[in-house]
mmCIF file of C-alpha atoms in Angstrom:
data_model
loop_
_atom_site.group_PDB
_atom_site.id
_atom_site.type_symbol
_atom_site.label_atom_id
_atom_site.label_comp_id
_atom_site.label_asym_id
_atom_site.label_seq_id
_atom_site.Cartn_x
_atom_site.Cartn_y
_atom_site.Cartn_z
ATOM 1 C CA UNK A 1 81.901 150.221 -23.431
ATOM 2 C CA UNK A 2 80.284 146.859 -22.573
ATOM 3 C CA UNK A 3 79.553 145.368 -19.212
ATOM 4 C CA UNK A 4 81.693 142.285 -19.431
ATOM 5 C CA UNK A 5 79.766 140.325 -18.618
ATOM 6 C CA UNK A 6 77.887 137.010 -21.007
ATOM 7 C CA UNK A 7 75.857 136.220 -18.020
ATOM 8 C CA UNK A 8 73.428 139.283 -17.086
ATOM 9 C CA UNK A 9 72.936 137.356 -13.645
ATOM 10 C CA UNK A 10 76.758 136.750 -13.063
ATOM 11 C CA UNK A 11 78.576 139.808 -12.267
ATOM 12 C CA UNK A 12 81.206 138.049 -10.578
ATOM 13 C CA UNK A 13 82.182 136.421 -14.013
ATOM 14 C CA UNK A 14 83.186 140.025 -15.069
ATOM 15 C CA UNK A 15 86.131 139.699 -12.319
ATOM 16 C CA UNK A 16 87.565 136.756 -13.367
ATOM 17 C CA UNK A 17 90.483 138.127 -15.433
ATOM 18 C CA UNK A 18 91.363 140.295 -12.320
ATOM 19 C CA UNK A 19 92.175 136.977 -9.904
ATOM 20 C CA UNK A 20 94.512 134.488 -9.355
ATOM 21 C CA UNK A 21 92.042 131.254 -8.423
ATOM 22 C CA UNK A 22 88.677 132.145 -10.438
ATOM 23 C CA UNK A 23 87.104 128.765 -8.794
ATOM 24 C CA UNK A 24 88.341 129.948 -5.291
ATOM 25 C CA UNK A 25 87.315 133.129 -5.801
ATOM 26 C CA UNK A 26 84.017 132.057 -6.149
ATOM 27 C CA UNK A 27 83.793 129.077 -3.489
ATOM 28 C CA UNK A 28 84.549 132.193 -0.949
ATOM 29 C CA UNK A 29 81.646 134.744 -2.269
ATOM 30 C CA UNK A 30 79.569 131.783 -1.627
ATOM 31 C CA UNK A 31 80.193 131.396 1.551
ATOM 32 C CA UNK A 32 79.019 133.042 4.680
ATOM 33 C CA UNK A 33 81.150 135.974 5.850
ATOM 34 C CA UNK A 34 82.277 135.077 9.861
ATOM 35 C CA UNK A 35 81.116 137.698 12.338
ATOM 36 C CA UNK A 36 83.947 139.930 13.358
ATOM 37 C CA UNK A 37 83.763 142.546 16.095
ATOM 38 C CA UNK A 38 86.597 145.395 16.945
ATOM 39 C CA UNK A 39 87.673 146.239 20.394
ATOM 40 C CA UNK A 40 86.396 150.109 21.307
ATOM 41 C CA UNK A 41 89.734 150.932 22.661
ATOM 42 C CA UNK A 42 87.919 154.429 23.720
ATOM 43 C CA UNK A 43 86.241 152.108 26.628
ATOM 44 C CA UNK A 44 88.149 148.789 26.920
ATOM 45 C CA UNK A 45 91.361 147.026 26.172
ATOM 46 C CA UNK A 46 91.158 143.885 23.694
ATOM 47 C CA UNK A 47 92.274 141.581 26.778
ATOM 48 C CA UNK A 48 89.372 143.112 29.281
ATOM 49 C CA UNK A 49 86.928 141.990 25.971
ATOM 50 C CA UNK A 50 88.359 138.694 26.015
ATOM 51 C CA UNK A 51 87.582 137.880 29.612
ATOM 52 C CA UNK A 52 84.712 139.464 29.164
ATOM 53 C CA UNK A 53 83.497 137.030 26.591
ATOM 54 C CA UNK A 54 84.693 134.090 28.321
ATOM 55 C CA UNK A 55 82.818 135.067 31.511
ATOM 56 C CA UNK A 56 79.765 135.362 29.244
ATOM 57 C CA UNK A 57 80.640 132.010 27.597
ATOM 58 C CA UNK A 58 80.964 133.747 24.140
ATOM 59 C CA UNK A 59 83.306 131.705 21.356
ATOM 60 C CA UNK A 60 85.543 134.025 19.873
ATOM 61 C CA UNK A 61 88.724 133.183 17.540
ATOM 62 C CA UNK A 62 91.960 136.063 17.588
ATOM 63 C CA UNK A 63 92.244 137.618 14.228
ATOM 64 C CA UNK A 64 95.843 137.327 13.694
ATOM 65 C CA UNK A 65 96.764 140.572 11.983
ATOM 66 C CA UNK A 66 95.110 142.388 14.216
ATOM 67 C CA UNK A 67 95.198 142.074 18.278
ATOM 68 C CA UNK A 68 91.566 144.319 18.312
ATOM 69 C CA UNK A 69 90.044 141.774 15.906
ATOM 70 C CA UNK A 70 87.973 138.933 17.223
ATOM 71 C CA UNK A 71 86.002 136.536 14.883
ATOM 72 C CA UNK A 72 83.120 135.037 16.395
ATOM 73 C CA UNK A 73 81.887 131.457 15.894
ATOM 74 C CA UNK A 74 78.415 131.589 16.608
ATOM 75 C CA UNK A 75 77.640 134.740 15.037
ATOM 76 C CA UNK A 76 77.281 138.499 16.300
ATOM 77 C CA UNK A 77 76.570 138.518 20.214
ATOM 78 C CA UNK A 78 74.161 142.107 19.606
ATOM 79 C CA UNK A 79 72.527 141.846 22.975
ATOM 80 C CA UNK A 80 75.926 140.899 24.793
ATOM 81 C CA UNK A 81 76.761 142.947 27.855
ATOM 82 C CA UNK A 82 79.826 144.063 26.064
ATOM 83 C CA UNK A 83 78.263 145.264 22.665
ATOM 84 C CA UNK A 84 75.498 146.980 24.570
ATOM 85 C CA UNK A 85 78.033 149.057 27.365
ATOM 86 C CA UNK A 86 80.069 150.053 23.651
ATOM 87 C CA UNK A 87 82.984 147.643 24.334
ATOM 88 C CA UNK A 88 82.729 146.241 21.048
ATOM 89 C CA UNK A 89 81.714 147.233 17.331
ATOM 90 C CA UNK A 90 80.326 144.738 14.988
ATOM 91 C CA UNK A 91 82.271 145.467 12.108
ATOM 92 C CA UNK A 92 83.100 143.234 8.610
ATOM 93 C CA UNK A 93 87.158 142.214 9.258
ATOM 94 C CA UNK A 94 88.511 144.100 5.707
ATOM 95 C CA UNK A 95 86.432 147.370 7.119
ATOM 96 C CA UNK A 96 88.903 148.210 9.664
ATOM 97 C CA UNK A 97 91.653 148.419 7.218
ATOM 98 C CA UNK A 98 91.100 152.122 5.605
ATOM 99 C CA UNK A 99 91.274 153.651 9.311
ATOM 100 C CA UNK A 100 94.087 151.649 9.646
ATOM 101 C CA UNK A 101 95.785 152.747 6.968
ATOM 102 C CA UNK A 102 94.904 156.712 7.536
ATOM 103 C CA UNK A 103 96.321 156.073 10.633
ATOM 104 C CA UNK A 104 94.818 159.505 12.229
ATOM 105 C CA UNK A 105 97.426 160.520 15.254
ATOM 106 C CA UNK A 106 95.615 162.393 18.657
ATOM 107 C CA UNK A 107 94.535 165.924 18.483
ATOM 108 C CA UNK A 108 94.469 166.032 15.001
ATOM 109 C CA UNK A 109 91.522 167.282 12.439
ATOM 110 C CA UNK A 110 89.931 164.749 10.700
ATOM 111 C CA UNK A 111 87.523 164.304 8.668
ATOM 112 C CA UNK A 112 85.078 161.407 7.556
ATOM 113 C CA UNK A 113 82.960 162.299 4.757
ATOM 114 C CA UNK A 114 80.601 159.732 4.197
ATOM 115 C CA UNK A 115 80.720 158.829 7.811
ATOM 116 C CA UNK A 116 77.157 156.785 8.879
ATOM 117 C CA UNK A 117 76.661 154.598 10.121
ATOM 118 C CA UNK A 118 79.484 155.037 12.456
ATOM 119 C CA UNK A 119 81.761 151.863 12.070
ATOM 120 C CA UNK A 120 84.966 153.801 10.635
ATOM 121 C CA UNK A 121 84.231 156.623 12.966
ATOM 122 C CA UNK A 122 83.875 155.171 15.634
ATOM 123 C CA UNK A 123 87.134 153.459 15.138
ATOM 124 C CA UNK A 124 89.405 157.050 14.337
ATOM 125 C CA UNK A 125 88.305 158.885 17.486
ATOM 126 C CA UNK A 126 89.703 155.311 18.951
ATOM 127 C CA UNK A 127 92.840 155.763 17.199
ATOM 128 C CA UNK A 128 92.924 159.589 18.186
ATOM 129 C CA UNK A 129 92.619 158.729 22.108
ATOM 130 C CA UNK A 130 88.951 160.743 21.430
ATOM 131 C CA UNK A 131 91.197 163.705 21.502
ATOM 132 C CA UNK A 132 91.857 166.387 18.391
ATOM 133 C CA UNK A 133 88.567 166.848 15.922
ATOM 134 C CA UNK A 134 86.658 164.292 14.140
ATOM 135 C CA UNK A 135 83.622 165.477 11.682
ATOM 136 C CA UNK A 136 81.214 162.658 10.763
ATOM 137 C CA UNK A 137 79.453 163.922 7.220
ATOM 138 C CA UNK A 138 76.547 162.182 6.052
ATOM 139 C CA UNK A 139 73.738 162.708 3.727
ATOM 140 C CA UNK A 140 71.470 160.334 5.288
ATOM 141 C CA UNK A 141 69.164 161.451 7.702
ATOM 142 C CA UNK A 142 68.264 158.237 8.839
ATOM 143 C CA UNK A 143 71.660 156.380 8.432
ATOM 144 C CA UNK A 144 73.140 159.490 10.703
ATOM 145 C CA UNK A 145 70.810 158.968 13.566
ATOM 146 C CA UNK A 146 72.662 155.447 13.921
ATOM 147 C CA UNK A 147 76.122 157.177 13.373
ATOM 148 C CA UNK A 148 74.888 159.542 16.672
ATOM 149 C CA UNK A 149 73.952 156.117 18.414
ATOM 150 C CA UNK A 150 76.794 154.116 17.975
ATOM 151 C CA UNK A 151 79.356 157.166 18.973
ATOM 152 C CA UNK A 152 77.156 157.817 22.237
ATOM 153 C CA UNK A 153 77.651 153.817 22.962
ATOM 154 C CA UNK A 154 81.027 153.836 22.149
ATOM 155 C CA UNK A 155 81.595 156.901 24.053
ATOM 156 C CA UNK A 156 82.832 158.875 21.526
ATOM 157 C CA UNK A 157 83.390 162.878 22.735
ATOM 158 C CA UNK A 158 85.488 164.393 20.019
ATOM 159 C CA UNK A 159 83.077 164.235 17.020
ATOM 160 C CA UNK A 160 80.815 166.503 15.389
ATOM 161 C CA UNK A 161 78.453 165.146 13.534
ATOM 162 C CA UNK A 162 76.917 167.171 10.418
ATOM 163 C CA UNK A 163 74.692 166.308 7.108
ATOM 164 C CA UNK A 164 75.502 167.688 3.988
ATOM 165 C CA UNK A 165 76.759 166.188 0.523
ATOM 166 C CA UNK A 166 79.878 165.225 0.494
ATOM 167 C CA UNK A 167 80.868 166.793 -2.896
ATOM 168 C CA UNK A 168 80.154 170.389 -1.320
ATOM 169 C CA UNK A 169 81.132 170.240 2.058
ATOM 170 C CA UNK A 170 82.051 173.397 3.521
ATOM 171 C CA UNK A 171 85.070 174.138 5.651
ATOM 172 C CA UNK A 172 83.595 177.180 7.143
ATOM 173 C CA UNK A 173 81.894 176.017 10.570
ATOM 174 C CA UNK A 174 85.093 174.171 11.895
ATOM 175 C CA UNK A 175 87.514 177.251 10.939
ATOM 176 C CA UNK A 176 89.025 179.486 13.329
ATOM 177 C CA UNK A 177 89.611 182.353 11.358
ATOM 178 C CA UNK A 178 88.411 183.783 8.350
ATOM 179 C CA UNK A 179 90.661 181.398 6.580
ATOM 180 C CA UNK A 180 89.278 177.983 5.439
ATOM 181 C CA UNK A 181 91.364 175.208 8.275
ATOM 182 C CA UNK A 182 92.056 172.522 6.155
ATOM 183 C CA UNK A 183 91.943 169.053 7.689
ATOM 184 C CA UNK A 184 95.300 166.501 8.806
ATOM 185 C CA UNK A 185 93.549 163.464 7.192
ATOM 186 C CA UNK A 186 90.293 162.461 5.662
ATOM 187 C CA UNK A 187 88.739 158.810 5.389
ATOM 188 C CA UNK A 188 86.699 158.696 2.065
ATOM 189 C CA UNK A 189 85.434 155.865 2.576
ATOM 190 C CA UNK A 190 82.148 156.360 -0.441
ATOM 191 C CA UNK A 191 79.044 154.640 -1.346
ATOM 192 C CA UNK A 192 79.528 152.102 -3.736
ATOM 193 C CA UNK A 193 77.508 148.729 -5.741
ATOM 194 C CA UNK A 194 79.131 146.521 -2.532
ATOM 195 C CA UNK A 195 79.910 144.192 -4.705
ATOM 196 C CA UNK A 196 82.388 142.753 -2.359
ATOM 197 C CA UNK A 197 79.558 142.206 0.418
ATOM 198 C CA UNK A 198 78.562 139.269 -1.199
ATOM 199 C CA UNK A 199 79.215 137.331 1.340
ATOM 200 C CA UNK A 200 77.454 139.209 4.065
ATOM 201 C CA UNK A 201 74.627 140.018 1.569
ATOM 202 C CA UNK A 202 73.926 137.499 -0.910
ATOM 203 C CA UNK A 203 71.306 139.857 -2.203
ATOM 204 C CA UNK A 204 74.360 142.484 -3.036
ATOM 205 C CA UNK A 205 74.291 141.848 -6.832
ATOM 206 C CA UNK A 206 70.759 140.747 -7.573
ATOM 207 C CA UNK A 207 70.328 144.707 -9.061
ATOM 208 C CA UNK A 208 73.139 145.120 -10.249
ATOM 209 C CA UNK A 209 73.833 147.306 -13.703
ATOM 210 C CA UNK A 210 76.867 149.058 -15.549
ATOM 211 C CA UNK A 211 74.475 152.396 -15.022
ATOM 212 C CA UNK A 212 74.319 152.337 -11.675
ATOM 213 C CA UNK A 213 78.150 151.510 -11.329
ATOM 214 C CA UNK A 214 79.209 154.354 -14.092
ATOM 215 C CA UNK A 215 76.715 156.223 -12.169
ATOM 216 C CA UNK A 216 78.087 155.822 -8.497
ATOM 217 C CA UNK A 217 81.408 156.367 -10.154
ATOM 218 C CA UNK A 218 80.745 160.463 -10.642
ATOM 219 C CA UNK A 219 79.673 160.331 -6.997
ATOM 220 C CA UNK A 220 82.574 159.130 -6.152
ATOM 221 C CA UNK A 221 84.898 161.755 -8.230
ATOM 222 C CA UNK A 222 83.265 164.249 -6.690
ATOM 223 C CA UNK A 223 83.881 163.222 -3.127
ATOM 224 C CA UNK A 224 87.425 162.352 -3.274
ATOM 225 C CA UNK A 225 87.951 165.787 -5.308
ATOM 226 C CA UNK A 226 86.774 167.585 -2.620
ATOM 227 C CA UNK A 227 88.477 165.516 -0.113
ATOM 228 C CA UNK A 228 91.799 166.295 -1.451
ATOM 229 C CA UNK A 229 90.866 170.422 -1.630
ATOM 230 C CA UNK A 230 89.973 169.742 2.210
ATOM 231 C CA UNK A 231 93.431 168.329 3.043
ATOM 232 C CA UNK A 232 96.219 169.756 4.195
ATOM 233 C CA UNK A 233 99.327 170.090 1.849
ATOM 234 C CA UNK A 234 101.468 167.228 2.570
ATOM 235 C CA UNK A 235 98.303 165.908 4.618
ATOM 236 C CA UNK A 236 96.878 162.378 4.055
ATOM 237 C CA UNK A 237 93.356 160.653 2.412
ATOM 238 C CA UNK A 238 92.476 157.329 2.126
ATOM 239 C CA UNK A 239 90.100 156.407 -0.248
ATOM 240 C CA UNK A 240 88.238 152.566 -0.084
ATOM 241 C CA UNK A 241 85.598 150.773 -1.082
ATOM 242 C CA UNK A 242 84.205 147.529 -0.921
ATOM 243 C CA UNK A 243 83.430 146.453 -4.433
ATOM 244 C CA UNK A 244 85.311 144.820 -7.170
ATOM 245 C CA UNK A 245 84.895 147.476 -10.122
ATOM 246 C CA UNK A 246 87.280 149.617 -11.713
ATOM 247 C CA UNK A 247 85.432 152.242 -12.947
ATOM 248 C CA UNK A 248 84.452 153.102 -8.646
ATOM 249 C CA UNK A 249 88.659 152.066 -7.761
ATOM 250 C CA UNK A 250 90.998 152.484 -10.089
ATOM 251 C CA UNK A 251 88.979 154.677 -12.339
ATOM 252 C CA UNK A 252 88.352 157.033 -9.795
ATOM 253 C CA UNK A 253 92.118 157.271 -8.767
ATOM 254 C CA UNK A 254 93.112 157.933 -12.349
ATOM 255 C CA UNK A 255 90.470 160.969 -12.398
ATOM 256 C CA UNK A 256 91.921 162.291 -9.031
ATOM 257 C CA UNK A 257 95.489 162.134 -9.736
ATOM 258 C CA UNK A 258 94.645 164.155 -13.497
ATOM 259 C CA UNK A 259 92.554 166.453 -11.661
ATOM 260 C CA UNK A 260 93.532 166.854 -8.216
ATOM 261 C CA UNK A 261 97.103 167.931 -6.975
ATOM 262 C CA UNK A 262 98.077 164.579 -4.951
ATOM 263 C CA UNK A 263 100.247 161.501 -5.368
ATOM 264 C CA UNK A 264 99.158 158.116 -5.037
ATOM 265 C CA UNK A 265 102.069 156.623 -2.219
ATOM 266 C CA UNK A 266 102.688 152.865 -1.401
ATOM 267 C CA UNK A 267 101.561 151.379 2.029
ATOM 268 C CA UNK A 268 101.847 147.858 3.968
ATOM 269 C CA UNK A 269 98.973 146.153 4.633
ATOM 270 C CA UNK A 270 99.105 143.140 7.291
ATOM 271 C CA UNK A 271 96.554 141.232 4.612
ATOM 272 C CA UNK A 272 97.281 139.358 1.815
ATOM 273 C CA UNK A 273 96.094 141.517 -1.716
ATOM 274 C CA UNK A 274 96.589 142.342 -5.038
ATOM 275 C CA UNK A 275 97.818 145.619 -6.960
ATOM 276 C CA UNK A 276 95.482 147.750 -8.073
ATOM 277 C CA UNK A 277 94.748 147.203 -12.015
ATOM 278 C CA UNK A 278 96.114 149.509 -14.841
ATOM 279 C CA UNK A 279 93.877 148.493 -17.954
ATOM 280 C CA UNK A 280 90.179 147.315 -17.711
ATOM 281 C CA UNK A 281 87.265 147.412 -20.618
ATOM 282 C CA UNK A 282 89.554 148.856 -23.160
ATOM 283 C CA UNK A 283 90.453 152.072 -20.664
ATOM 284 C CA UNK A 284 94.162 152.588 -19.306
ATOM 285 C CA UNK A 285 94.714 154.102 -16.143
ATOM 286 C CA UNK A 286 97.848 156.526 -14.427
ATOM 287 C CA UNK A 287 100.217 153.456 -13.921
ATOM 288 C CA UNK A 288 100.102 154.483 -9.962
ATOM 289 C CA UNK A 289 97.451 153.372 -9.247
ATOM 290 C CA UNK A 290 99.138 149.750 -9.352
ATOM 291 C CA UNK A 291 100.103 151.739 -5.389
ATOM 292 C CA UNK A 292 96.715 150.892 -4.298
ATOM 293 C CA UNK A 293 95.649 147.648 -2.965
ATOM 294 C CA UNK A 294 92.582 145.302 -3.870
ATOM 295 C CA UNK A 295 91.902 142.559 -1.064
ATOM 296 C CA UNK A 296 89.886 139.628 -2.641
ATOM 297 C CA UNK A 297 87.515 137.175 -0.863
ATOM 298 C CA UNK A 298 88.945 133.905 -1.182
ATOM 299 C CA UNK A 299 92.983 135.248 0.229
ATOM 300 C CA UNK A 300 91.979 135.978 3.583
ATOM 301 C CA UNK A 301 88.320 134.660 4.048
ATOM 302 C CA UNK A 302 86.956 137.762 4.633
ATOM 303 C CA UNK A 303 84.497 140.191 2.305
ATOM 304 C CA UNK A 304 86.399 142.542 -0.950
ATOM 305 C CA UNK A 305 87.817 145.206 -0.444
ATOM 306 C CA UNK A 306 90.105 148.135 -2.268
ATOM 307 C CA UNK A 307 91.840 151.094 -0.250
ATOM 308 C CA UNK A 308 94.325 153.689 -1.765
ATOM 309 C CA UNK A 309 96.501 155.940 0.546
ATOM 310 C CA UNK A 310 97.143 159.534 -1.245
ATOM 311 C CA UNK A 311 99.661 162.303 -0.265
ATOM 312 C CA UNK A 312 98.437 166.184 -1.436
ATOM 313 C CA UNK A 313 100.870 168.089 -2.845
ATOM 314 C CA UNK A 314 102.806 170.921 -0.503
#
């Protein structure tokens, strides 16, 4: 298999066949990425934020597909009084879509397997009311003592935070019975090359090699594997990623759904995006995976993204 690429130093040349407007494509990646924050409903409505800002004399801009979503001008305002009493999360615009799209309901069991550091959890125990069960899973040390930060800011009091990797998590601990509880809904949301970061990190591809994506890849098998044995039958998991590749999207689904007993299932998304892709390098993937949904710089001026929504089986 080769990388696709004739450039070594222009990985987003191997994308090209996969968009609509190659030179728009890349006038976006080269651009700066506007600061976007999300309203912590947990501690403040988006309206309350909004005066809030304007008493502080803080630009902001509505995001219009989402009424929590406010772009700000002059960049992230870290040291404003509502960022530092948890009002607000700095958080990339395309990242709130996968919680979005799990669309966790109060009370429920949830689970967030690669969960630091905090910007996706924080926003599920939002969209759970902080009611129900929410376990943050990370292998980080480091990257989970800023998940425990950002969910004591944002007043977050129905998570339980643990460290272990993801591909062997155990259901044991948060089990009632001698029976492993399986949870509602999981967000695996993995590590990836960030290849659609570009924008916020311009540094993002600068190592980039088919090893370490192939590699990340496995990773990535193995968490959404054992994401799906952790669900519910009939329960839901969303699986996302911010990079451009194949082999960590499409591949990936095309391994779970041979593998795994779950069906990929279509889903509106408020954005504008693409399909997901059935043939890349020479490979062909389960035709379902067209279901899932890749979100490209240059439609909505915001970073890449891919998110697929699976049932498991009953």
């Amino acid at each position: 298999m080769t990388d696709g690429i004739d450039d070594p130093g222009d990985v987003l040349g191997r994308y090209e066949p996969l968009v609509d407007d190659v030179e728009s494509f890349r006038e976006a990646c080269a651009r700066p990425l506007p600061a976007v924050v999300r309203v912590n409903e947990i501690k403040a409505t988006p309206d309350e934020v909004r005066a809030g800002f304007e008493e502080e004399g803080i630009d902001f801009e509505p995001v219009d597909w989402h009424d929590g979503l406010l772009r700000l001008p002059d960049g992230d305002p870290g040291h404003s009084w509502a960022y530092v009493h948890g009002w607000v999360y700095g958080q990339e615009e395309v990242s709130a879509v996968p919680a979005l799209v799990l669309d966790p309901q109060p009370g429920e069991r949830v689970f967030d397997p690669c969960a630091a550091p905090g910007s996706k959890t924080t926003q599920l125990a939002a969209l759970m009311e902080d009611t129900g069960l929410l376990v943050a899973n990370d292998s980080n040390l480091g990257r989970l003592s800023a998940l425990r930060s950002n969910a004591e800011r944002c007043g977050v009091s129905n998570v339980a935070v643990t460290k272990s990797d993801a591909r062997n998590f155990s259901l044991k601990p948060f089990s009632e019975g001698d029976e492993d509880e399986p949870f509602d809904r999981v967000l695996v949301d993995v590590p990836c090359s960030c290849e659609g970061t570009i924008r916020k990190n311009p540094d993002a591809l600068a190592d980039w090699t088919l090893d370490h994506v192939q590699g990340v890849a496995g990773v990535q098998k193995g968490i959404l594997e054992r994401a799906i044995e952790m669900t519910k039958p009939g329960g839901t998991v969303v699986y996302s990623t911010c990079t451009f590749a194949p082999e960590e999207n499409e591949a990936v689904l095309d391994h779970a759904l041979a593998n795994s007993a779950c069906d990929l299932v279509e889903f509106d998304l408020p954005l504008e995006s693409r399909p997901g892709v059935t043939e890349w390098d020479g490979e062909t993937y389960d035709p379902a995976v067209e279901r899932a949904r890749r979100i490209y710089p240059h439609h909505n001026d915001t970073g890449g993204f891919f998110c697929a929504k699976l049932e498991v089986a009953a």
